[in-house]
XYZ file of C-alpha atoms in Angstrom:
389
model
C 74.236 155.435 86.970
C 72.214 156.731 89.655
C 70.519 153.379 90.080
C 74.457 151.204 89.081
C 75.720 153.355 91.408
C 73.367 152.655 94.004
C 73.585 148.784 93.311
C 77.552 149.198 93.503
C 77.554 150.531 97.244
C 74.817 147.894 97.584
C 77.261 145.139 97.052
C 79.978 146.494 98.577
C 77.948 145.771 102.125
C 76.956 142.562 101.537
C 78.417 139.471 103.593
C 80.897 137.129 102.214
C 78.932 134.585 103.027
C 75.827 136.464 100.840
C 78.315 136.492 98.100
C 76.476 134.289 94.938
C 73.009 137.702 96.265
C 76.223 140.047 95.437
C 76.820 138.482 92.101
C 72.803 138.789 90.881
C 73.221 142.263 92.297
C 76.322 143.665 90.950
C 77.479 140.816 88.432
C 80.532 142.937 86.669
C 82.466 142.984 90.013
C 84.534 140.197 90.524
C 84.485 140.082 94.354
C 81.037 137.696 94.427
C 82.867 135.463 92.294
C 85.887 134.936 93.843
C 84.459 135.171 97.407
C 81.673 132.699 96.082
C 84.672 130.604 95.090
C 85.598 130.569 98.246
C 82.714 129.807 100.181
C 83.097 126.409 97.983
C 86.257 125.581 99.753
C 85.156 126.184 102.738
C 83.887 122.235 103.039
C 86.689 120.432 101.767
C 84.089 117.835 100.233
C 82.801 119.662 98.602
C 85.161 121.251 96.901
C 87.301 118.541 96.015
C 84.063 117.936 93.627
C 83.955 120.919 92.292
C 87.406 122.109 91.286
C 85.753 122.800 87.355
C 83.382 125.713 89.020
C 85.820 127.073 91.642
C 87.830 127.636 88.343
C 85.321 128.841 86.511
C 84.408 131.066 89.246
C 88.101 133.134 90.356
C 88.627 132.827 87.191
C 85.614 135.622 85.917
C 86.876 137.059 89.253
C 90.071 137.754 88.224
C 88.555 139.143 84.227
C 86.307 141.574 86.234
C 88.780 142.336 89.027
C 92.153 141.436 87.797
C 93.378 142.520 92.279
C 90.572 140.316 93.571
C 93.201 138.087 95.610
C 90.042 134.888 97.032
C 90.673 134.795 93.667
C 94.067 133.593 93.439
C 93.694 131.385 96.510
C 90.667 129.536 94.732
C 92.895 128.966 92.414
C 95.737 128.239 94.292
C 93.562 125.748 96.161
C 92.719 124.053 92.599
C 96.359 124.230 91.790
C 96.709 122.187 95.176
C 94.341 119.215 94.860
C 95.651 119.120 91.073
C 99.090 117.796 92.515
C 100.011 121.072 91.027
C 102.196 122.259 94.514
C 104.967 124.002 92.661
C 103.018 126.195 90.811
C 100.216 126.608 93.500
C 103.409 127.525 96.106
C 104.639 129.870 93.554
C 100.886 131.672 92.281
C 100.325 131.602 96.796
C 103.646 134.043 96.571
C 102.982 135.917 94.301
C 99.505 136.535 95.464
C 100.587 138.021 98.663
C 102.941 140.355 96.753
C 98.989 141.493 95.692
C 98.522 141.711 99.287
C 100.013 140.160 102.262
C 96.953 140.949 103.977
C 94.866 138.258 102.944
C 94.445 135.547 105.934
C 93.634 132.571 103.282
C 97.337 133.146 101.511
C 98.255 133.248 103.866
C 97.444 129.946 105.937
C 98.147 128.834 102.739
C 101.665 129.503 103.215
C 101.852 128.715 106.423
C 101.053 124.805 105.897
C 103.791 124.453 102.922
C 106.167 126.508 105.278
C 105.033 123.463 108.280
C 105.710 120.823 105.516
C 108.972 122.066 104.934
C 109.997 122.783 108.878
C 110.374 125.747 108.412
C 109.957 127.065 111.230
C 110.783 131.038 110.615
C 108.330 130.904 107.609
C 105.397 129.522 110.124
C 106.177 132.108 112.144
C 106.395 135.186 109.580
C 103.579 133.904 107.657
C 101.316 133.572 110.704
C 101.889 136.721 113.017
C 100.459 138.296 109.775
C 97.220 136.022 110.126
C 97.453 137.511 113.190
C 98.008 140.737 112.858
C 95.122 141.450 110.598
C 92.094 138.916 111.373
C 91.129 138.037 114.484
C 88.225 135.917 112.781
C 91.919 133.868 111.323
C 92.991 132.146 115.762
C 90.716 129.220 114.752
C 92.528 128.468 112.372
C 95.590 129.877 113.313
C 96.529 128.914 117.404
C 96.049 124.921 116.330
C 98.895 125.554 113.958
C 101.395 127.808 116.064
C 100.512 125.636 118.901
C 101.528 122.316 116.475
C 104.889 124.238 115.601
C 106.279 124.157 119.571
C 108.355 120.839 118.434
C 111.643 121.496 119.756
C 113.720 124.067 121.149
C 114.820 126.173 118.334
C 111.073 126.569 117.383
C 110.043 127.465 120.876
C 112.532 130.597 121.471
C 111.264 131.578 117.932
C 107.837 131.128 119.111
C 108.623 132.817 122.163
C 110.629 135.495 120.805
C 107.616 136.424 118.683
C 105.182 136.564 121.488
C 107.514 139.066 123.502
C 107.152 140.852 119.792
C 103.553 140.630 119.394
C 100.897 141.475 122.934
C 97.755 142.120 120.885
C 97.272 137.796 120.271
C 99.190 136.321 123.199
C 96.759 135.726 125.757
C 93.785 134.532 123.344
C 96.616 132.170 122.095
C 98.648 130.880 125.294
C 94.956 130.018 126.312
C 94.046 128.327 124.214
C 96.885 126.192 123.374
C 96.779 125.203 127.190
C 94.041 123.427 127.207
C 95.796 121.052 124.477
C 97.567 118.231 126.362
C 99.884 116.771 124.116
C 102.156 120.187 123.664
C 101.058 122.120 126.940
C 104.448 120.860 127.995
C 105.983 122.694 124.675
C 103.820 126.220 125.870
C 105.531 126.111 129.314
C 109.320 125.945 127.875
C 107.675 128.398 125.835
C 106.095 130.575 128.115
C 109.393 130.144 130.862
C 111.349 131.923 128.127
C 108.620 135.232 128.275
C 108.087 135.227 131.928
C 105.920 138.349 131.871
C 103.941 136.970 129.253
C 103.101 134.031 131.996
C 102.235 136.534 134.376
C 99.774 138.087 132.839
C 98.030 134.994 131.559
C 95.145 133.398 133.649
C 94.658 131.621 135.933
C 92.888 129.309 134.632
C 95.865 128.765 131.908
C 98.380 127.609 134.747
C 95.763 125.359 136.476
C 95.803 124.247 133.019
C 98.702 123.799 132.497
C 99.993 122.542 136.304
C 97.437 119.962 135.721
C 98.128 118.854 132.493
C 102.075 118.374 133.229
C 102.171 116.691 136.777
C 98.874 114.408 134.508
C 102.438 113.592 132.245
C 104.340 112.893 134.806
C 106.764 116.045 133.971
C 107.246 116.966 136.981
C 110.323 119.117 136.795
C 109.579 121.366 134.186
C 105.993 121.775 136.482
C 108.171 123.526 139.333
C 109.513 125.300 136.702
C 106.621 126.929 135.925
C 105.272 127.088 139.349
C 108.416 128.761 140.313
C 107.670 131.179 137.801
C 104.246 132.018 137.408
C 104.467 132.488 141.403
C 107.720 133.735 142.393
C 108.431 131.130 144.395
C 112.426 130.339 143.779
C 114.382 128.450 146.490
C 116.128 132.080 148.266
C 119.999 132.542 147.889
C 121.073 130.341 150.743
C 119.423 127.473 148.752
C 115.931 127.069 151.377
C 113.037 126.672 151.027
C 111.722 128.605 153.225
C 107.463 128.303 153.426
C 104.891 130.039 155.410
C 101.213 128.469 154.297
C 100.852 131.633 152.095
C 99.448 129.835 148.770
C 97.052 127.612 149.601
C 94.657 125.519 146.870
C 94.734 127.776 143.506
C 97.546 126.118 141.647
C 97.349 122.399 141.515
C 99.451 120.020 142.874
C 102.443 122.569 144.037
C 100.042 125.341 146.285
C 99.217 124.043 149.748
C 96.400 121.546 149.800
C 93.939 121.402 152.875
C 91.994 117.815 153.649
C 88.537 117.666 152.577
C 88.305 115.272 155.612
C 85.265 116.895 157.969
C 87.711 116.575 161.394
C 89.856 118.644 159.711
C 90.419 122.467 160.497
C 93.179 124.079 159.219
C 93.523 128.769 159.391
C 96.255 130.615 158.116
C 97.300 133.007 160.610
C 98.363 136.299 160.808
C 101.178 138.175 158.584
C 103.780 136.296 160.181
C 102.293 133.397 158.225
C 101.803 129.714 160.030
C 98.403 127.563 160.227
C 96.946 126.678 163.095
C 95.394 123.085 162.945
C 93.224 121.320 165.180
C 92.354 117.407 164.183
C 90.440 114.113 165.256
C 91.364 112.583 162.509
C 94.646 110.413 161.938
C 96.383 108.811 159.029
C 95.175 111.470 156.674
C 97.030 114.150 155.195
C 95.868 117.149 156.992
C 97.835 119.258 154.185
C 99.972 118.267 151.333
C 101.898 120.076 148.102
C 104.896 119.098 146.214
C 108.563 120.251 145.320
C 110.590 119.414 142.233
C 114.118 118.850 144.894
C 117.274 117.979 142.912
C 118.900 114.806 143.377
C 120.566 115.080 146.869
C 120.672 115.414 150.742
C 118.271 117.925 152.164
C 116.934 118.847 155.848
C 113.584 118.815 156.199
C 113.261 121.851 159.633
C 109.389 122.906 161.074
C 108.452 124.000 164.301
C 105.362 123.500 166.676
C 103.738 126.041 168.836
C 101.092 125.239 171.663
C 100.798 121.134 170.840
C 98.399 120.094 172.950
C 98.483 116.199 171.908
C 96.368 112.898 173.829
C 97.960 110.224 174.508
C 100.235 108.714 172.916
C 99.331 110.388 169.480
C 101.318 112.604 167.616
C 101.875 115.135 164.451
C 104.695 114.813 162.237
C 105.997 115.679 158.685
C 106.387 112.612 156.122
C 108.095 113.671 153.476
C 108.061 110.604 149.818
C 108.572 110.498 146.334
C 105.239 111.220 144.240
C 103.545 108.116 143.372
C 104.968 105.924 145.794
C 103.960 105.317 149.668
C 108.070 104.746 150.033
C 108.893 107.812 152.739
C 112.864 109.555 152.672
C 111.690 110.940 156.041
C 109.492 111.488 158.860
C 109.830 114.063 161.195
C 107.769 114.436 164.914
C 106.575 117.219 166.391
C 107.021 118.246 169.407
C 106.980 122.200 171.638
C 110.229 123.247 171.997
C 111.952 126.694 171.641
C 113.683 125.856 168.715
C 113.051 123.834 165.138
C 113.302 119.842 164.291
C 115.452 119.090 161.627
C 115.501 115.141 159.980
C 117.998 115.100 156.966
C 117.016 113.115 153.812
C 118.538 111.997 150.394
C 116.632 111.952 147.338
C 117.287 109.580 144.634
C 118.808 109.648 141.293
C 115.940 108.192 139.948
C 112.482 107.372 140.136
C 111.814 110.702 142.285
C 111.160 113.855 140.485
C 108.409 115.593 142.393
C 108.073 115.109 146.236
C 105.326 114.645 148.408
C 105.222 116.836 151.740
C 103.020 116.337 154.029
C 101.576 117.221 158.011
C 99.564 114.160 159.216
C 98.841 112.793 162.564
C 97.807 109.537 164.315
C 95.782 108.796 167.692
C 93.776 111.730 167.300
C 89.892 111.211 168.381
C 91.059 109.466 171.905
C 90.303 111.771 174.477
C 90.012 114.770 172.332
C 91.357 116.976 169.512
C 94.961 116.932 167.723
C 95.388 120.925 167.877
C 98.741 123.161 167.049
C 100.807 126.139 165.866
C 103.102 125.701 162.544
C 105.332 128.792 162.064
C 106.468 127.612 158.987
C 108.478 124.615 156.506
C 111.467 124.900 155.595
C 113.609 122.759 153.278
C 116.919 122.929 152.765
C 120.423 121.939 151.205
C 122.237 119.536 153.901
C 125.973 118.460 153.833
C 127.227 116.164 156.089
C 125.475 112.927 156.477
C 122.194 111.392 156.936
C 121.505 110.144 159.927
C 117.850 109.779 160.376
C 116.473 112.577 163.149
C 118.645 115.401 163.908
C 118.880 117.033 167.434
C 116.446 119.972 167.358
C 118.341 123.043 165.652
């Protein structure tokens, strides 16, 4: 009796990958047979050729341990392979009643819910898997990511994400690397902003880079504003003192990599100091996503030093084009300078704002301090450059 009990305890501690050894040590236990059947199923090619063996192992397991859920799952898969999907579904539901914690059964029920386009069913079964089995995440996360297909599913997944924090951050990180579904993930996170802000910076980099690559610029702009908490103020203005530089792609300020350009952020009040002996290349740039309409680009410069016939100026153009919407020449003044421009109704979902110089390097560098650049809605007719202020 002591020997038998000892063998039973040893068998209990053998990992599932050693199912055959478990059968040899404790052939009276059903789990070893059930594990052996599930092991075969892990190789789809072998499973399709060994359905008789899988069925035999599963039945042996059930005869020894009638509550062995792995064996019932194996029979479900055999019935599915034989085209008896209705019977397989009923057996899977009955197995779930035995134990809701078997990840294989839950993943099977998830896949069947996905076939029926039952997003609620997908989410219900995946929640069980994600709460109870870390090892199943590699399978469950792609299923959940691909379930984000429409606004209804996005809202449902967002609600579940808010309620199940233990698996959310790993899921967001994995799904953000899937370019085909990253737009749907961004929309999901827009409905769960607290989760988005807790995500790692590389998640935001992945999402924004992919959205811009796919030309989903408006969605990218909304996502950027959410994670950086940088919407327009209550007067409809976008005030930029250059406090975000080169952390998130496209929407943060990016300074040129040219060796002849030097840009330093100023103190607590914001602004940048610029020095360059290079002409025409963008000294720094960032993207906005303005709705169609009329706007003013406003900026100011202090301590501007220019060689003869040189200039420093802002340009704004539609993303991906060379056509300029506006040019704002900078000159030293106590008051800001401004130019009015129109964002067209089509083919201009994103706008590139760039600081440029011309005529540098003739005799000395261009140097300047720029406290801010601002974009604001304009109500009067566009007429090119406006008087200062």
